[in-house]
CSV table of C-alpha atoms in Angstrom, one decimal:
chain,number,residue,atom,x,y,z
A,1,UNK,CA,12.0,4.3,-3.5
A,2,UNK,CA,12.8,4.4,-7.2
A,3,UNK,CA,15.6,1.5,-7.2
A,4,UNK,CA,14.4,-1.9,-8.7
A,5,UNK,CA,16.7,-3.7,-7.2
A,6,UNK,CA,16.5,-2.3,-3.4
A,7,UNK,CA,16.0,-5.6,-1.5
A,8,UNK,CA,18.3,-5.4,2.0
A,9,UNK,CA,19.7,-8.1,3.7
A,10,UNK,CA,20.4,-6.5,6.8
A,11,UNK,CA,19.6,-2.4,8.4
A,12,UNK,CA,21.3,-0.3,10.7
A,13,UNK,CA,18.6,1.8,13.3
A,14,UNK,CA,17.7,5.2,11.2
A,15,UNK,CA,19.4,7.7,12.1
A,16,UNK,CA,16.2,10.1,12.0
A,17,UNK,CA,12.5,9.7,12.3
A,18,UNK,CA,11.5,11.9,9.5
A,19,UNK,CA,7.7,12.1,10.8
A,20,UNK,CA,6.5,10.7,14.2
A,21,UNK,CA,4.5,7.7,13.9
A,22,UNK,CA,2.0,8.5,16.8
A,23,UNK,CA,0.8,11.8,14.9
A,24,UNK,CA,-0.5,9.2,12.3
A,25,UNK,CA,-4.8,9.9,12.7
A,26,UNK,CA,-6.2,6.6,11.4
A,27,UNK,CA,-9.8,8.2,12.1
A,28,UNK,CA,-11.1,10.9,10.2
A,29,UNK,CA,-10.6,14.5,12.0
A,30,UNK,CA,-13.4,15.9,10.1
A,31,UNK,CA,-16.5,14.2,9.0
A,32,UNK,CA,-18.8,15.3,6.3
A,33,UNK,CA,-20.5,14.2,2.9
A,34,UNK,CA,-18.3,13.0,-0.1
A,35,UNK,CA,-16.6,15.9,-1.6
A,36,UNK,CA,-16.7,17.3,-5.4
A,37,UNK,CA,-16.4,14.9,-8.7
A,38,UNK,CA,-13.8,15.6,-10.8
A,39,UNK,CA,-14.6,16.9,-14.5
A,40,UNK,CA,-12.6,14.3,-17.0
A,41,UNK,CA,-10.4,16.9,-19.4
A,42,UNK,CA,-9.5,14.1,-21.7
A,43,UNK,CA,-9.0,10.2,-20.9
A,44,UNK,CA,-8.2,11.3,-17.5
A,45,UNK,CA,-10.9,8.8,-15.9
A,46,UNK,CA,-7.7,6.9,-15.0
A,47,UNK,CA,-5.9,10.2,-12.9
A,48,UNK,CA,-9.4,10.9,-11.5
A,49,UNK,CA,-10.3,7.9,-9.8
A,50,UNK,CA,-6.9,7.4,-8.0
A,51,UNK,CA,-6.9,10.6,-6.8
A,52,UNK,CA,-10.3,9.9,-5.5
A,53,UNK,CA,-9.4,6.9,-3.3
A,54,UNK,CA,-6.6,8.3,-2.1
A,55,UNK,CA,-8.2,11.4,-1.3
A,56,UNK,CA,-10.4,8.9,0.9
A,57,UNK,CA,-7.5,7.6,2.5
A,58,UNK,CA,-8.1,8.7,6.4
A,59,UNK,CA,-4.6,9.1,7.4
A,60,UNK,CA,-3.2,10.7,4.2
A,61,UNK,CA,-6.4,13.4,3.9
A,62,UNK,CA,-6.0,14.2,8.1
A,63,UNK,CA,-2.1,14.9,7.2
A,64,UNK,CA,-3.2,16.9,4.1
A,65,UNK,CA,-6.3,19.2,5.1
A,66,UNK,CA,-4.1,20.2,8.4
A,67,UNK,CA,-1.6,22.0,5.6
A,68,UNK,CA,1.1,20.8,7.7
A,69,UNK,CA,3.0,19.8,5.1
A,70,UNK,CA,3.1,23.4,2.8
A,71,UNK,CA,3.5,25.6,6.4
A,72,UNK,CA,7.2,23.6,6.3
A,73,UNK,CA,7.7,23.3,2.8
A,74,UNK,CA,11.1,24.5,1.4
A,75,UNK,CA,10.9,22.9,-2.0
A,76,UNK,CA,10.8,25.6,-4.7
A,77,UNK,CA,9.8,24.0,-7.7
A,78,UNK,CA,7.5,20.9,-7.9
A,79,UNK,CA,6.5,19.0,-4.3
A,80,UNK,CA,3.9,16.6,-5.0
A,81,UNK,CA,2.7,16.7,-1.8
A,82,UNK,CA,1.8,20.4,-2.1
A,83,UNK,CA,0.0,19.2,-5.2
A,84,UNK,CA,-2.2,16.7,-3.9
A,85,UNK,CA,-2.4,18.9,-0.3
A,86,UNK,CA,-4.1,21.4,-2.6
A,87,UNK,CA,-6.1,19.2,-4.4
A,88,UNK,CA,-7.5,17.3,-1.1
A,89,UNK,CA,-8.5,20.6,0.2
A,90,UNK,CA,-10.5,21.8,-2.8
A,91,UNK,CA,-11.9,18.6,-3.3
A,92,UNK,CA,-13.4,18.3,0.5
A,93,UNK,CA,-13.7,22.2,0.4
A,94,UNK,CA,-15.5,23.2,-2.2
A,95,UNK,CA,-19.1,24.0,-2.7
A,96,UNK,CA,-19.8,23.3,-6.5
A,97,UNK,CA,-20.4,19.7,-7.4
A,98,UNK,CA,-17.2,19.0,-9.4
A,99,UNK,CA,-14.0,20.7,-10.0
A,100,UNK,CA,-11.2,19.9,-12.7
A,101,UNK,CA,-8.1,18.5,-11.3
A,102,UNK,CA,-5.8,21.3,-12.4
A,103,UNK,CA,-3.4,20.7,-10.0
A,104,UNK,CA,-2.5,17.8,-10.3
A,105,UNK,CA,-2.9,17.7,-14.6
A,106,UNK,CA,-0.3,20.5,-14.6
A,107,UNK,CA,2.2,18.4,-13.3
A,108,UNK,CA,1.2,14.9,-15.1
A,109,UNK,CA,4.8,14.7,-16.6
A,110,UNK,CA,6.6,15.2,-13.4
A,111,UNK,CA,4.7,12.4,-11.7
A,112,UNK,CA,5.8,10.0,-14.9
A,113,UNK,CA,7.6,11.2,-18.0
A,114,UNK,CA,5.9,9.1,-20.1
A,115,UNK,CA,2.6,10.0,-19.1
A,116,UNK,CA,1.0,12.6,-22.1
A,117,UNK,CA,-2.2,14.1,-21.4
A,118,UNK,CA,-5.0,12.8,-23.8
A,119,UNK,CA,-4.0,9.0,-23.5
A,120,UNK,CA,-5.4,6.8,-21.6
A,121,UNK,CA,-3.2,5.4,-18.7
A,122,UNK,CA,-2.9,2.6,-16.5
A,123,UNK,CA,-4.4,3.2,-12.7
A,124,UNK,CA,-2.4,1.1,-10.9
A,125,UNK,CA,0.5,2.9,-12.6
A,126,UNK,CA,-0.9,6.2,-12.1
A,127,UNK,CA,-1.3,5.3,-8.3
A,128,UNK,CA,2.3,4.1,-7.9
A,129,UNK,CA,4.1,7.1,-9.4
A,130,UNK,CA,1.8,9.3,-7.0
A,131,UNK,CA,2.7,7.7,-4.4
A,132,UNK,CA,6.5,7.4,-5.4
A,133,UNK,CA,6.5,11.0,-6.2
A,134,UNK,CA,5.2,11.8,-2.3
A,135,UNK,CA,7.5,9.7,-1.2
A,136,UNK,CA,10.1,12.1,-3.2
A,137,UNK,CA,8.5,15.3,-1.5
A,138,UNK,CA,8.7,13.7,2.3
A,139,UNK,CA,12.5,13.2,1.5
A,140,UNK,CA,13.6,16.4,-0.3
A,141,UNK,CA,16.7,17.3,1.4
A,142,UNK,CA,16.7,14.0,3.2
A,143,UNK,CA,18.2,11.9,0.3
A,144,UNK,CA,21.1,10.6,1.7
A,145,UNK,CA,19.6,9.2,4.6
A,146,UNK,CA,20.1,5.8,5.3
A,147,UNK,CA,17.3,3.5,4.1
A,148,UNK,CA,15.7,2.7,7.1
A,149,UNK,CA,15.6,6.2,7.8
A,150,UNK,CA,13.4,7.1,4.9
A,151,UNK,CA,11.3,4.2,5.8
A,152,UNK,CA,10.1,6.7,7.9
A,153,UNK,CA,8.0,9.8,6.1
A,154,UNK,CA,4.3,9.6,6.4
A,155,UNK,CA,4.0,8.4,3.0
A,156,UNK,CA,6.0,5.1,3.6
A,157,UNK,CA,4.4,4.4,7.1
A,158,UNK,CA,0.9,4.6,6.1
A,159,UNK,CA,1.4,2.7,2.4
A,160,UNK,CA,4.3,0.5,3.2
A,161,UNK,CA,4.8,-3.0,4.3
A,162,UNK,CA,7.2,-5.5,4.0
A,163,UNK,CA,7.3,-9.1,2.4
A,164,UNK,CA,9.6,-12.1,3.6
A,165,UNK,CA,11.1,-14.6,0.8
A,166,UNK,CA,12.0,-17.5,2.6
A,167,UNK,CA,13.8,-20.3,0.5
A,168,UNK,CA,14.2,-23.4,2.6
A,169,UNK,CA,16.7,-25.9,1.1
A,170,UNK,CA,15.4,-29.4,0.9
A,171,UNK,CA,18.4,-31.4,1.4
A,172,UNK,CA,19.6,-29.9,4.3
A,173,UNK,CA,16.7,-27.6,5.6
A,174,UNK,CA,18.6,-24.8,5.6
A,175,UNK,CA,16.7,-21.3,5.5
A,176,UNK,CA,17.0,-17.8,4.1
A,177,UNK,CA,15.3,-15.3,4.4
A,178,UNK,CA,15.2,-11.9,2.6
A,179,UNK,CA,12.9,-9.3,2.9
A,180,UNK,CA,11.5,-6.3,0.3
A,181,UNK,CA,9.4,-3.3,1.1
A,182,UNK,CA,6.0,-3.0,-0.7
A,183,UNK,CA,3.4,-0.4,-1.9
A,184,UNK,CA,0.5,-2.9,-2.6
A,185,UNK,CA,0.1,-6.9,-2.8
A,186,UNK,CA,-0.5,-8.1,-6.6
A,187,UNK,CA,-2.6,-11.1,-7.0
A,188,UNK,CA,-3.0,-13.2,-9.7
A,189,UNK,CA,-6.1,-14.2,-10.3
A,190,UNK,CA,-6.6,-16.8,-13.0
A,191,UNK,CA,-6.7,-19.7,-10.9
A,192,UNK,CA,-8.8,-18.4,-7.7
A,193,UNK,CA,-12.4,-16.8,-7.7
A,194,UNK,CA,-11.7,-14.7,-4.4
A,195,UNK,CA,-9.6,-12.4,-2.6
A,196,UNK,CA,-9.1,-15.0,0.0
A,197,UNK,CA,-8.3,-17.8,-2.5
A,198,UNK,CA,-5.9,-15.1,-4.3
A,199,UNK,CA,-3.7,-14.3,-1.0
A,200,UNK,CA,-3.7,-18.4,0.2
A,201,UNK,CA,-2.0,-18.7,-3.6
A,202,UNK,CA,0.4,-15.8,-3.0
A,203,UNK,CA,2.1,-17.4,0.2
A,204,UNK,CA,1.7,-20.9,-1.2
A,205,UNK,CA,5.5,-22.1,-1.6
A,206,UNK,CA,6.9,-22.7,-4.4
A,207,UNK,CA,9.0,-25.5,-5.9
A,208,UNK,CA,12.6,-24.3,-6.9
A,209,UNK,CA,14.0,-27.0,-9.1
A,210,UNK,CA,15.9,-27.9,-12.7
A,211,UNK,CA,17.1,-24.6,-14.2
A,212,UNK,CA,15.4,-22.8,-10.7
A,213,UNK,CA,17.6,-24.4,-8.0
A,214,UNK,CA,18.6,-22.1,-5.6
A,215,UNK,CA,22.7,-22.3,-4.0
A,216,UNK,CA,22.6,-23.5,-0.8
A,217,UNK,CA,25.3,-21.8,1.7
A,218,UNK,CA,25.7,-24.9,3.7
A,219,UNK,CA,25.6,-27.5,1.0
A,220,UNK,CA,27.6,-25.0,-1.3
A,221,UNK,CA,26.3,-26.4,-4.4
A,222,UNK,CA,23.1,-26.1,-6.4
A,223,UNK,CA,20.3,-28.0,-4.8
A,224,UNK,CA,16.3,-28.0,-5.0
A,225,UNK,CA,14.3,-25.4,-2.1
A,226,UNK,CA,11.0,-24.4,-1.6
A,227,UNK,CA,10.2,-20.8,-2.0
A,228,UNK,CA,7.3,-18.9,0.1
A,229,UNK,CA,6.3,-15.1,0.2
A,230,UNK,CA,4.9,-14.0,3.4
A,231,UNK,CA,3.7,-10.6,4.3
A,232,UNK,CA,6.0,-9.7,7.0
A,233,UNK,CA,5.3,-6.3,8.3
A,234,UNK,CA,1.2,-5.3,7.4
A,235,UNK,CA,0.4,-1.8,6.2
A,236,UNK,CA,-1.4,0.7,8.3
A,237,UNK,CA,-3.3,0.8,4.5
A,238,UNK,CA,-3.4,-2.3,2.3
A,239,UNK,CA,-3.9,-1.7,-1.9
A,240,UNK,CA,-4.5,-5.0,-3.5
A,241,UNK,CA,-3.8,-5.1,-7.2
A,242,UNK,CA,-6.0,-7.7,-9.1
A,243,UNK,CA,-4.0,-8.6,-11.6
A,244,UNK,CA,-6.6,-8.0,-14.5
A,245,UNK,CA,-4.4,-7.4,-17.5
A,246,UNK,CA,-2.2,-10.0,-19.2
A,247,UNK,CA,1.4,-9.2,-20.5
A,248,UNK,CA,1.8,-7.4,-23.4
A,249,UNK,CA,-1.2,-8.1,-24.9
A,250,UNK,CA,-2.9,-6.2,-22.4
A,251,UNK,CA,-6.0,-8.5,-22.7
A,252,UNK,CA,-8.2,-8.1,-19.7
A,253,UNK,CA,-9.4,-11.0,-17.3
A,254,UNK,CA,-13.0,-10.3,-17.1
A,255,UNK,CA,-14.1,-12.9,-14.2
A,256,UNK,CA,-15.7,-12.0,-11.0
A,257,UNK,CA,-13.2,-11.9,-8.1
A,258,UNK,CA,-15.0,-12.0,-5.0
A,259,UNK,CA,-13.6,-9.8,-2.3
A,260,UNK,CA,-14.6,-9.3,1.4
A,261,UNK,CA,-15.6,-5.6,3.1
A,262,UNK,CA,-13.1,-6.9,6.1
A,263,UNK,CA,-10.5,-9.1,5.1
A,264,UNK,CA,-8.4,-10.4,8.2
A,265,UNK,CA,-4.7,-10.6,7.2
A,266,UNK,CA,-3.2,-12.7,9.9
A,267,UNK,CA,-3.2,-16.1,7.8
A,268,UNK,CA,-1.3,-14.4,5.4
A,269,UNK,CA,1.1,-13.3,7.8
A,270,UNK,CA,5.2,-14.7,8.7
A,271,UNK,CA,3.7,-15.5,12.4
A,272,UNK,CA,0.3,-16.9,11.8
A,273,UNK,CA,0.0,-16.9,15.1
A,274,UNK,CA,-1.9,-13.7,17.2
A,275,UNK,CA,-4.8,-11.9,16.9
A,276,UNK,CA,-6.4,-11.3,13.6
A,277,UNK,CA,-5.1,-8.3,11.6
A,278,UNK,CA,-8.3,-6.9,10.2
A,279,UNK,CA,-8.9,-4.3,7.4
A,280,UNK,CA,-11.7,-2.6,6.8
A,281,UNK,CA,-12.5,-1.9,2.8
A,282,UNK,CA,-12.7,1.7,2.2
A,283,UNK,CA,-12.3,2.2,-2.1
A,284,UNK,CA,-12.5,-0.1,-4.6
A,285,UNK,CA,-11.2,1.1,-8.0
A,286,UNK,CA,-12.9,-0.5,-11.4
A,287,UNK,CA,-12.4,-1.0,-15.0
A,288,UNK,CA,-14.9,-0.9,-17.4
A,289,UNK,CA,-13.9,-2.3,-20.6
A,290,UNK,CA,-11.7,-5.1,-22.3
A,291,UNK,CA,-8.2,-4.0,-22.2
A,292,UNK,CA,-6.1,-1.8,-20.3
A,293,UNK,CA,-5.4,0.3,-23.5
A,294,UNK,CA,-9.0,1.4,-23.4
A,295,UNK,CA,-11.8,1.4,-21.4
A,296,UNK,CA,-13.4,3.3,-18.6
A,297,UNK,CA,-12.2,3.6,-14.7
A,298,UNK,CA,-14.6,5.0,-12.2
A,299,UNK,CA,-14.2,3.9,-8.4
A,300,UNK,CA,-16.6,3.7,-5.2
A,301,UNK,CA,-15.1,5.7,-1.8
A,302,UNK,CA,-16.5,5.6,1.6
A,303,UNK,CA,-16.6,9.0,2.8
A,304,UNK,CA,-16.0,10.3,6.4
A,305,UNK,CA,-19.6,10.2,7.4
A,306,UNK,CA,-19.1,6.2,6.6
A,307,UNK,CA,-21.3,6.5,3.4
A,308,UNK,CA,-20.5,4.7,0.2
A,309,UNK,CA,-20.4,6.9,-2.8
A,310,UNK,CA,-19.8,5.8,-6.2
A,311,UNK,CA,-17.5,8.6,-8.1
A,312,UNK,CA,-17.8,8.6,-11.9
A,313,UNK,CA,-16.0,11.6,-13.2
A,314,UNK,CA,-18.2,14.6,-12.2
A,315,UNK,CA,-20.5,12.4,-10.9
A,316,UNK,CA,-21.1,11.7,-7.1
A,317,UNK,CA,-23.7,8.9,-5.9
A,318,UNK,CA,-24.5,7.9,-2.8
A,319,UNK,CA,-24.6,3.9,-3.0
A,320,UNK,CA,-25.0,0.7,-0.7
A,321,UNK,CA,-22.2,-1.8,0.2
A,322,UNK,CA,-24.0,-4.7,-1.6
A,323,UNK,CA,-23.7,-2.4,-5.5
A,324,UNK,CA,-19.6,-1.9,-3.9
A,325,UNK,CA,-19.0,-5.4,-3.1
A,326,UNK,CA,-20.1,-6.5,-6.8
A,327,UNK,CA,-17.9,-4.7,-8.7
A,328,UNK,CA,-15.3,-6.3,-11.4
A,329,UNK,CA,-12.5,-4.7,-8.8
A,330,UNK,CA,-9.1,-3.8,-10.0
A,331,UNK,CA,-7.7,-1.8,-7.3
A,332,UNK,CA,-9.0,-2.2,-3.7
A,333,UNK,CA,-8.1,-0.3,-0.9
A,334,UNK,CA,-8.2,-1.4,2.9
A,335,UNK,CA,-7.6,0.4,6.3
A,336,UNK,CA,-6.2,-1.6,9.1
A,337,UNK,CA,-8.5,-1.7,12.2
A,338,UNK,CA,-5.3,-1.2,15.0
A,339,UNK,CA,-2.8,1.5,15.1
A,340,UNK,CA,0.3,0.0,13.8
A,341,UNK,CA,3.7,2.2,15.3
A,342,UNK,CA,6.9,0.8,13.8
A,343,UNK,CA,10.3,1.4,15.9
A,344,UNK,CA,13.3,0.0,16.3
A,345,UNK,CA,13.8,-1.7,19.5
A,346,UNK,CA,16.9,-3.9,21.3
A,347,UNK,CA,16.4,-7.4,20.8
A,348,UNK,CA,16.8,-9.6,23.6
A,349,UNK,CA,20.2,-11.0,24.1
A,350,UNK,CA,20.5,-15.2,22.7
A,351,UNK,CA,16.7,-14.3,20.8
A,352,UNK,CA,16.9,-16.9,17.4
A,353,UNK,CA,17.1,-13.9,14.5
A,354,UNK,CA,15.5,-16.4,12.1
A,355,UNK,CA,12.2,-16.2,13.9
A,356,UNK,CA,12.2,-12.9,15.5
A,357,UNK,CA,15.0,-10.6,13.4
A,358,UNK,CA,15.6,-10.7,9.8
A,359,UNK,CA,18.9,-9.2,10.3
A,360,UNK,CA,22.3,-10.6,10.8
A,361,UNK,CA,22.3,-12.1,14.0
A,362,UNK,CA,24.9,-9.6,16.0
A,363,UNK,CA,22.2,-6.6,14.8
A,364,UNK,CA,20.9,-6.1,18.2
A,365,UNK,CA,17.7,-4.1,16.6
A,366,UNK,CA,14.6,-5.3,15.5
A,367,UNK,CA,11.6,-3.4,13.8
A,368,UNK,CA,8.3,-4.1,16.6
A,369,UNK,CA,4.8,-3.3,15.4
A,370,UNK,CA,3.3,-1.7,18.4
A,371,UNK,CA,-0.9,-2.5,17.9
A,372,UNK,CA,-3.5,-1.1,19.5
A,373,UNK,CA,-7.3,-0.1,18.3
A,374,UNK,CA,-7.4,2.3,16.5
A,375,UNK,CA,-9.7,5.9,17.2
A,376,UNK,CA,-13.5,5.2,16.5
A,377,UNK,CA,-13.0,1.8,15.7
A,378,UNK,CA,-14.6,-1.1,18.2
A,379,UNK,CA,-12.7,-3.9,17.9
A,380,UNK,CA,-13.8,-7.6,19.7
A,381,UNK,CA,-12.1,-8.6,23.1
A,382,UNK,CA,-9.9,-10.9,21.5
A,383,UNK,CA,-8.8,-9.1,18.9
A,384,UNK,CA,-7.3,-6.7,21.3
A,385,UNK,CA,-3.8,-7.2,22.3
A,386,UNK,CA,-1.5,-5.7,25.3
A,387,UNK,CA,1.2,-7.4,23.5
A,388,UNK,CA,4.1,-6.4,20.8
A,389,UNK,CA,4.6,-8.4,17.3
A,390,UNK,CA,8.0,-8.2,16.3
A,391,UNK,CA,8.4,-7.3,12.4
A,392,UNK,CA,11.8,-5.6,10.5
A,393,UNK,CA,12.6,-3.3,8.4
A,394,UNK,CA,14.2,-3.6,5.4
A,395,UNK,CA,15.0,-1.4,2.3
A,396,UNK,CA,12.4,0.6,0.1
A,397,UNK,CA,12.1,-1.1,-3.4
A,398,UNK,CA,10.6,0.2,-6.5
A,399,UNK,CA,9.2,-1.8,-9.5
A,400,UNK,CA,5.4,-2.7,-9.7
A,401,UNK,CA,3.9,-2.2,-6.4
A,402,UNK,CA,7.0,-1.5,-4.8
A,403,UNK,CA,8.4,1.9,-2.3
C-alpha cells in the first residue's frame, strides 16, 4: 500500500500468512440494535459517516470487538487499528445515544497530513487513508515482506481485490495482461443511470489508437489494441465509488444513479463463466449538497439484527430499504454472499498462464479463490459451487481506490 505506481507483473508465493484467512467471520458474532451516533465536533460529518459503515462492516467489527488485535499489539505510538478497535467497541458498547469520536479525531493528522480538523473533507478520501493506515498497523514490523505476503493482513483480504488490464493488439492478436490490487471500484457515471450500466461501461474495452497506441512485443513497433479492465480477483467486501465530483472544479453530478440491494458480480468478472458472485448491500454513504467542498454526508448501515438505520451525526433511525435504495449514493458498500479464501496453489503442469495464471509462465503458483456460502447466509442450489476459481495475486497499489 502507499506506492502509486505498485502494479506487478509477476509474484513469488508469500513467504508468510500474516492472518489466516479461515478466521475471517463474514457473519456477525454478536447481534444487536445499531449502536451510538456520533456527535459532529466541527465539519466532521465526513469522518463520522465512514467510520459508521465501516463499523458495520461484519468481518472488520467481529476482528475488532474480539480485541484480538490490541492483546498482540507491540506498536508504541499510533496503531490505527487500536484506534478504530476502540472506537468499534464504544460505539456497539455503549449505552448513551451518541458519543464523540475522540479516538479517532485525536489522530486525524496521522491518518492524512493534510487533513485539519474544522474543514470539511472528502469521504472517499477519508475512507481510503483509514483503510491505508490499518493496512500500516497489520504490517508494523512486517514491512519488508514481499508483496504478496502483505497481501495477506485482515485488512487487505477483506477490502482487496484485484483488476486485470488486458491490451490485445489488433494486428497480430497478441495479449497482455497486467494486473493491480484495488480498495474499491470507481465508476463514472455521466453516461449511465445505474450501477449495472456503470460496471458494463467500466469493463467495456477501449480503443488504443493515434497518440494511445500501445508497443506490441511481437510486432515490436507501435500498433493500435484494444484495452479492457476486468475485475479479476472479487473482494470478500466491495466499496463502489460513484464518481460524483468533477476535477478540480469539484462540481457535483447531481443525477440519480440507481443501484441494486444485491448486485451479482460475475458479468463483471475475467471468467464470466460460473456461478453468480453476489453481494449483498450493507451501507450506502450520501452527500447532501453541490460540491465536495461543502455540503453534508450522512450514511444508512444495516445493523447486525439485519435492520436498516439511517445515521445522521448523533442521530440514529431506524428506516426501510425502499428510503435506502433512493438515496443520491456516493459510497456504497457490499458483502459478498460466499466465503472467499485466497491461497497460493501449484498450477497444473502444460496449464495456458494466459487464461488461468497471470504470472510468467514457469511460476508454477497461482492465487485460487476457494468459495463457499458463507455463515447465515442461504444461498440458491446453483449458486453453490464444489468447485475452485482460479484468480492471482499481484502487488498492493495505492492512488485513488487503491491498497
Amino acid at each position: 500500500m502507499g506506492n502509486d505506481s505498485l502494479i506487478a507483473k509477476g509474484m513469488a508465493p508469500q513467504q508468510r500468512i500474516l492472518f489466516p484467512p479461515e478466521k475471517i467471520c463474514m457473519d456477525w458474532q454478536q447481534r444487536q440494535r445499531a449502536g451510538a451516533g456520533l456527535h459532529n465536533l466541527g465539519n466532521t460529518c465526513f469522518l463520522n459517516s465512514v467510520l459508521q459503515c465501516l463499523t458495520y462492516t461484519a468481518p472488520l467489527a467481529n476482528y475488532l470487538l474480539s480485541r484480538e488485535h490490541s492483546q498482540s499489539c507491540r506498536q508504541q505510538d499510533f496503531c490505527m487499528m487500536c484506534v478504530m478497535e476502540a472506537h468499534v467497541n464504544k460505539v456497539l458498547h455503549s449505552s448513551v445515544s451518541a458519543i464523540q469520536p475522540s479516538a479517532v479525531i485525536n489522530v486525524l493528522t496521522r491518518i492524512g497530513e493534510d487533513f485539519q480538523l474544522g474543514r470539511q473533507e472528502d469521504a472517499h478520501e477519508f475512507l481510503h487513508y483509514t483503510v491505508d493506515a490499518m493496512q500500516r498497523a497489520c504490517l508494523s514490523g512486517s514491512s519488508e515482506l514481499d508483496m504478496s505476503s502483505q497481501a495477506t493482513t485482515i485488512i487487505h483480504q477483506i477490502f482487496g481485490g484485484f483488476l486485470r488490464s488486458r491490451v490485445t493488439c489488433l494486428s497480430c492478436r497478441a495479449v497482455s495482461n497486467s494486473y493491480e490490487a484495488f480498495l474499491d471500484v470507481p465508476l463514472d457515471i455521466k453516461a449511465a443511470s445505474s450501477v449495472t450500466a456503470a460496471l458494463e461501461d467500466f469493463v467495456k474495452p477501449e480503443q488504443l489508437d493515434g497518440e494511445n497506441c500501445s508497443k506490441c512485443s511481437k510486432c515490436d513497433k507501435m500498433v493500435a489494441a484494444s484495452k479492457r479492465f476486468t475485475v479479476h480477483c472479487a473482494p470478500k467486501v466491495l466499496t463502489v465509488c460513484l464518481k460524483r465530483f468533477e476535477g478540480c472544479t469539484g462540481r457535483k453530478i447531481s443525477k440519480v444513479v440507481e443501484y441494486p440491494e444485491y448486485l451479482d458480480l460475475r458479468p463483471h468478472m475475467s471468467q464470466t463463466a460460473g456461478e453468480r458472485l453476489l453481494y449483498t448491500l450493507y451501507a450506502v454513504l450520501v452527500h447532501h449538497g453541490d460540491s465536495c467542498h461543502a455540503g453534508h454526508y450522512f450514511c444508512y448501515t444495516k445493523a447486525s439484527n439485519g435492520l436498516w438505520y439511517k445515521m445522521n451525526d448523533m442521530a440514529v433511525n431506524g428506516c426501510g430499504i425502499e428510503t435506502v435504495l433512493r438515496q443520491q449514493a456516493y459510497l456504497l458498500f457490499y458483502v459478498s454472499n460466499v466465503i472467499q479464501i485466497n491461497i497460493y496453489e501449484p498450477r497444473h503442469a502444460g496449464e495456458d498462464p494466459g487464461v488461468r495464471g497471470c504470472r510468467q509462465q514457469e511460476d508454477p503458483f497461482i492465487w485460487t479463490c476457494r468459495q463457499q456460502a458463507a455463515p447465515g447466509v442461504r444461498l440458491p442450489e446453483e449458486e453453490v459451487t464444489d468447485g475452485a476459481a482460479d484468480v492471482e495475486g499481484k502487488n498492493l497499489k495505492g492512488g485513488q481506490g487503491g491498497l
